[in-house]
């Protein structure tokens, strides 16, 4: 899509479209290559998945209806460069796409966190897509949209959230079989309180895997809460 087309799509009329929003808050980014960066999080309401380890079940329902304009104003209040759009599953709301473009147009460095169950091909190319590949122990492995990987590039990141050794073995096989490390950075993340981080570190080193291990910084800092 040409830039002019994108701008037209995020003009005044588009900014009056609405989204269900669970929360907008300022915190340190706890995951991905942006870990530790002061970031504004825009959490959209709703998710069609039900992962066993989900730590944002409060975002499944409720929320407040805001226009894109309202969201942009709230984000601007925090005066930070980094914005993460998350959920729930943000792509479950069609107006997530114009929100992402509007944020990028305003010069923010934008990332999107998605379950990997929905199409990521239409997302503004200025946005970094953080795409999960759900493992068997999540209970949602059948929801993985396999073709999503074909749309990713070096700006994006693939994330496996791992519940135990069987998940690790499964993720390793997918990583190597699909040569994911050649597509973009790949993150292996232990489920907080379920998989011992040191065990995961040992397995990654033993198997010489070309991945980045991450521990959710916000959980280390603030316990079970995804942000504050
Ligand atoms: S995709 Fe994310 S928000 Fe949805 S159930 Fe899974 S962990 Fe929770």
PDB file of C-alpha atoms in Angstrom, residues 56-203:
ATOM      1  CA  UNK A  56      -4.902 -11.255  30.901  1.00  0.00           C
ATOM      2  CA  UNK A  57      -8.265 -12.989  31.265  1.00  0.00           C
ATOM      3  CA  UNK A  58      -9.628  -9.684  32.579  1.00  0.00           C
ATOM      4  CA  UNK A  59      -9.343  -8.427  28.989  1.00  0.00           C
ATOM      5  CA  UNK A  60     -11.739 -11.047  27.599  1.00  0.00           C
ATOM      6  CA  UNK A  61     -14.824  -8.950  28.350  1.00  0.00           C
ATOM      7  CA  UNK A  62     -15.889  -5.461  29.284  1.00  0.00           C
ATOM      8  CA  UNK A  63     -13.701  -2.544  28.340  1.00  0.00           C
ATOM      9  CA  UNK A  64     -14.625   0.970  27.300  1.00  0.00           C
ATOM     10  CA  UNK A  65     -15.545   2.200  23.834  1.00  0.00           C
ATOM     11  CA  UNK A  66     -13.094   4.851  22.647  1.00  0.00           C
ATOM     12  CA  UNK A  67     -12.554   6.520  19.298  1.00  0.00           C
ATOM     13  CA  UNK A  68      -9.152   6.173  17.672  1.00  0.00           C
ATOM     14  CA  UNK A  69      -8.784   9.882  18.354  1.00  0.00           C
ATOM     15  CA  UNK A  70      -9.363   9.273  22.089  1.00  0.00           C
ATOM     16  CA  UNK A  71      -6.727   6.535  22.087  1.00  0.00           C
ATOM     17  CA  UNK A  72      -4.176   8.742  20.321  1.00  0.00           C
ATOM     18  CA  UNK A  73      -4.776  11.564  22.801  1.00  0.00           C
ATOM     19  CA  UNK A  74      -4.321   9.242  25.768  1.00  0.00           C
ATOM     20  CA  UNK A  75      -1.135   7.755  24.314  1.00  0.00           C
ATOM     21  CA  UNK A  76       0.264  11.248  23.681  1.00  0.00           C
ATOM     22  CA  UNK A  77      -0.138  12.163  27.363  1.00  0.00           C
ATOM     23  CA  UNK A  78       2.733   9.840  28.307  1.00  0.00           C
ATOM     24  CA  UNK A  79       5.273  11.401  25.958  1.00  0.00           C
ATOM     25  CA  UNK A  80       7.094   8.185  25.117  1.00  0.00           C
ATOM     26  CA  UNK A  81       8.421   6.960  21.808  1.00  0.00           C
ATOM     27  CA  UNK A  82       7.356   3.327  22.164  1.00  0.00           C
ATOM     28  CA  UNK A  83       3.806   2.020  21.909  1.00  0.00           C
ATOM     29  CA  UNK A  84       2.679  -1.601  22.150  1.00  0.00           C
ATOM     30  CA  UNK A  85      -0.797  -2.625  21.045  1.00  0.00           C
ATOM     31  CA  UNK A  86      -1.793  -5.809  22.827  1.00  0.00           C
ATOM     32  CA  UNK A  87      -4.777  -7.699  24.209  1.00  0.00           C
ATOM     33  CA  UNK A  88      -6.588  -9.990  24.437  1.00  0.00           C
ATOM     34  CA  UNK A  89      -6.169 -10.516  20.749  1.00  0.00           C
ATOM     35  CA  UNK A  90      -6.021  -7.015  19.243  1.00  0.00           C
ATOM     36  CA  UNK A  91      -6.572  -8.199  15.676  1.00  0.00           C
ATOM     37  CA  UNK A  92      -9.990  -9.533  16.646  1.00  0.00           C
ATOM     38  CA  UNK A  93     -11.193  -5.904  16.261  1.00  0.00           C
ATOM     39  CA  UNK A  94     -11.006  -4.663  12.681  1.00  0.00           C
ATOM     40  CA  UNK A  95     -10.254  -1.098  13.761  1.00  0.00           C
ATOM     41  CA  UNK A  96      -6.969  -2.272  15.218  1.00  0.00           C
ATOM     42  CA  UNK A  97      -5.438  -1.892  11.737  1.00  0.00           C
ATOM     43  CA  UNK A  98      -6.190   1.856  11.321  1.00  0.00           C
ATOM     44  CA  UNK A  99      -5.074   2.426  14.915  1.00  0.00           C
ATOM     45  CA  UNK A 100      -1.697   0.871  14.143  1.00  0.00           C
ATOM     46  CA  UNK A 101      -1.302   3.031  11.032  1.00  0.00           C
ATOM     47  CA  UNK A 102      -2.338   6.173  12.896  1.00  0.00           C
ATOM     48  CA  UNK A 103       0.236   5.507  15.620  1.00  0.00           C
ATOM     49  CA  UNK A 104       2.967   4.877  13.050  1.00  0.00           C
ATOM     50  CA  UNK A 105       2.030   8.058  11.188  1.00  0.00           C
ATOM     51  CA  UNK A 106       2.533  10.038  14.368  1.00  0.00           C
ATOM     52  CA  UNK A 107       6.095   8.810  14.578  1.00  0.00           C
ATOM     53  CA  UNK A 108       5.784   6.251  17.361  1.00  0.00           C
ATOM     54  CA  UNK A 109       7.790   3.072  17.274  1.00  0.00           C
ATOM     55  CA  UNK A 110       4.922   0.613  17.328  1.00  0.00           C
ATOM     56  CA  UNK A 111       4.758  -3.089  18.112  1.00  0.00           C
ATOM     57  CA  UNK A 112       1.760  -5.379  17.978  1.00  0.00           C
ATOM     58  CA  UNK A 113       1.421  -8.500  20.127  1.00  0.00           C
ATOM     59  CA  UNK A 114      -0.786 -11.153  18.550  1.00  0.00           C
ATOM     60  CA  UNK A 115      -1.685 -14.784  19.212  1.00  0.00           C
ATOM     61  CA  UNK A 116      -0.794 -15.901  15.695  1.00  0.00           C
ATOM     62  CA  UNK A 117      -4.338 -17.155  15.139  1.00  0.00           C
ATOM     63  CA  UNK A 118      -5.389 -14.268  12.876  1.00  0.00           C
ATOM     64  CA  UNK A 119      -4.081 -12.835   9.612  1.00  0.00           C
ATOM     65  CA  UNK A 120      -1.016 -10.577  10.084  1.00  0.00           C
ATOM     66  CA  UNK A 121      -0.532  -9.740   6.395  1.00  0.00           C
ATOM     67  CA  UNK A 122      -2.565  -6.502   6.370  1.00  0.00           C
ATOM     68  CA  UNK A 123      -0.704  -4.794   9.205  1.00  0.00           C
ATOM     69  CA  UNK A 124       1.056  -1.521   8.424  1.00  0.00           C
ATOM     70  CA  UNK A 125       4.655  -2.417   7.483  1.00  0.00           C
ATOM     71  CA  UNK A 126       6.034   0.208   9.880  1.00  0.00           C
ATOM     72  CA  UNK A 127       4.745  -1.886  12.796  1.00  0.00           C
ATOM     73  CA  UNK A 128       6.793  -4.688  14.384  1.00  0.00           C
ATOM     74  CA  UNK A 129       4.648  -7.792  14.666  1.00  0.00           C
ATOM     75  CA  UNK A 130       5.251 -10.026  17.673  1.00  0.00           C
ATOM     76  CA  UNK A 131       3.575 -13.255  16.651  1.00  0.00           C
ATOM     77  CA  UNK A 132       3.022 -16.215  18.971  1.00  0.00           C
ATOM     78  CA  UNK A 133       3.229 -19.789  17.817  1.00  0.00           C
ATOM     79  CA  UNK A 134       1.001 -21.600  20.302  1.00  0.00           C
ATOM     80  CA  UNK A 135       2.389 -24.829  21.755  1.00  0.00           C
ATOM     81  CA  UNK A 136       0.449 -28.013  22.593  1.00  0.00           C
ATOM     82  CA  UNK A 137       0.324 -27.255  26.332  1.00  0.00           C
ATOM     83  CA  UNK A 138      -1.332 -23.881  25.669  1.00  0.00           C
ATOM     84  CA  UNK A 139      -4.433 -25.804  24.584  1.00  0.00           C
ATOM     85  CA  UNK A 140      -4.645 -23.675  21.432  1.00  0.00           C
ATOM     86  CA  UNK A 141      -2.067 -25.230  19.114  1.00  0.00           C
ATOM     87  CA  UNK A 142      -4.767 -25.924  16.517  1.00  0.00           C
ATOM     88  CA  UNK A 143      -5.343 -22.155  16.183  1.00  0.00           C
ATOM     89  CA  UNK A 144      -1.896 -21.391  14.733  1.00  0.00           C
ATOM     90  CA  UNK A 145      -2.234 -19.731  11.344  1.00  0.00           C
ATOM     91  CA  UNK A 146       0.654 -21.451   9.634  1.00  0.00           C
ATOM     92  CA  UNK A 147       0.856 -19.052   6.686  1.00  0.00           C
ATOM     93  CA  UNK A 148       1.488 -16.047   8.966  1.00  0.00           C
ATOM     94  CA  UNK A 149       5.207 -16.873   9.009  1.00  0.00           C
ATOM     95  CA  UNK A 150       5.407 -16.207   5.263  1.00  0.00           C
ATOM     96  CA  UNK A 151       4.522 -12.532   5.833  1.00  0.00           C
ATOM     97  CA  UNK A 152       7.114 -11.868   8.552  1.00  0.00           C
ATOM     98  CA  UNK A 153      10.452 -10.133   8.097  1.00  0.00           C
ATOM     99  CA  UNK A 154      13.443  -9.083  10.175  1.00  0.00           C
ATOM    100  CA  UNK A 155      11.450  -6.280  11.875  1.00  0.00           C
ATOM    101  CA  UNK A 156       9.147  -8.864  13.427  1.00  0.00           C
ATOM    102  CA  UNK A 157       9.577 -11.476  16.158  1.00  0.00           C
ATOM    103  CA  UNK A 158       8.165 -14.960  16.718  1.00  0.00           C
ATOM    104  CA  UNK A 159       7.430 -16.037  20.278  1.00  0.00           C
ATOM    105  CA  UNK A 160       6.967 -19.481  21.812  1.00  0.00           C
ATOM    106  CA  UNK A 161       5.569 -19.498  25.365  1.00  0.00           C
ATOM    107  CA  UNK A 162       6.653 -22.803  26.911  1.00  0.00           C
ATOM    108  CA  UNK A 163       4.947 -24.739  29.721  1.00  0.00           C
ATOM    109  CA  UNK A 164       7.452 -27.609  30.080  1.00  0.00           C
ATOM    110  CA  UNK A 165       9.929 -29.958  28.418  1.00  0.00           C
ATOM    111  CA  UNK A 166       7.425 -31.412  25.966  1.00  0.00           C
ATOM    112  CA  UNK A 167       6.543 -27.935  24.770  1.00  0.00           C
ATOM    113  CA  UNK A 168      10.242 -27.173  24.424  1.00  0.00           C
ATOM    114  CA  UNK A 169      10.840 -30.281  22.292  1.00  0.00           C
ATOM    115  CA  UNK A 170       7.858 -29.377  20.099  1.00  0.00           C
ATOM    116  CA  UNK A 171       8.998 -25.771  19.677  1.00  0.00           C
ATOM    117  CA  UNK A 172      12.527 -26.858  18.838  1.00  0.00           C
ATOM    118  CA  UNK A 173      11.233 -29.122  16.092  1.00  0.00           C
ATOM    119  CA  UNK A 174       9.086 -26.351  14.592  1.00  0.00           C
ATOM    120  CA  UNK A 175      11.971 -23.865  14.853  1.00  0.00           C
ATOM    121  CA  UNK A 176      14.408 -26.102  12.994  1.00  0.00           C
ATOM    122  CA  UNK A 177      11.983 -27.623  10.505  1.00  0.00           C
ATOM    123  CA  UNK A 178      10.632 -24.247   9.392  1.00  0.00           C
ATOM    124  CA  UNK A 179      14.008 -22.484   9.724  1.00  0.00           C
ATOM    125  CA  UNK A 180      12.315 -19.726  11.674  1.00  0.00           C
ATOM    126  CA  UNK A 181      15.559 -18.131  12.867  1.00  0.00           C
ATOM    127  CA  UNK A 182      16.212 -17.091   9.261  1.00  0.00           C
ATOM    128  CA  UNK A 183      12.906 -15.203   9.158  1.00  0.00           C
ATOM    129  CA  UNK A 184      13.215 -13.021  12.257  1.00  0.00           C
ATOM    130  CA  UNK A 185      14.356 -13.179  15.895  1.00  0.00           C
ATOM    131  CA  UNK A 186      12.742 -16.082  17.763  1.00  0.00           C
ATOM    132  CA  UNK A 187      11.872 -15.827  21.459  1.00  0.00           C
ATOM    133  CA  UNK A 188      11.554 -18.741  23.885  1.00  0.00           C
ATOM    134  CA  UNK A 189       9.733 -17.712  27.046  1.00  0.00           C
ATOM    135  CA  UNK A 190       8.927 -19.890  30.099  1.00  0.00           C
ATOM    136  CA  UNK A 191       5.459 -19.628  31.610  1.00  0.00           C
ATOM    137  CA  UNK A 192       5.902 -17.693  34.836  1.00  0.00           C
ATOM    138  CA  UNK A 193       5.716 -20.021  37.853  1.00  0.00           C
ATOM    139  CA  UNK A 194       5.358 -23.128  35.693  1.00  0.00           C
ATOM    140  CA  UNK A 195       8.648 -23.741  33.872  1.00  0.00           C
ATOM    141  CA  UNK A 196      11.886 -23.081  35.724  1.00  0.00           C
ATOM    142  CA  UNK A 197      13.814 -20.479  33.678  1.00  0.00           C
ATOM    143  CA  UNK A 198      17.184 -22.103  34.473  1.00  0.00           C
ATOM    144  CA  UNK A 199      15.977 -25.416  33.009  1.00  0.00           C
ATOM    145  CA  UNK A 200      14.958 -23.702  29.783  1.00  0.00           C
ATOM    146  CA  UNK A 201      18.315 -21.914  29.639  1.00  0.00           C
ATOM    147  CA  UNK A 202      20.124 -25.265  29.993  1.00  0.00           C
ATOM    148  CA  UNK A 203      18.118 -26.873  27.196  1.00  0.00           C
TER     149      UNK A 203
END
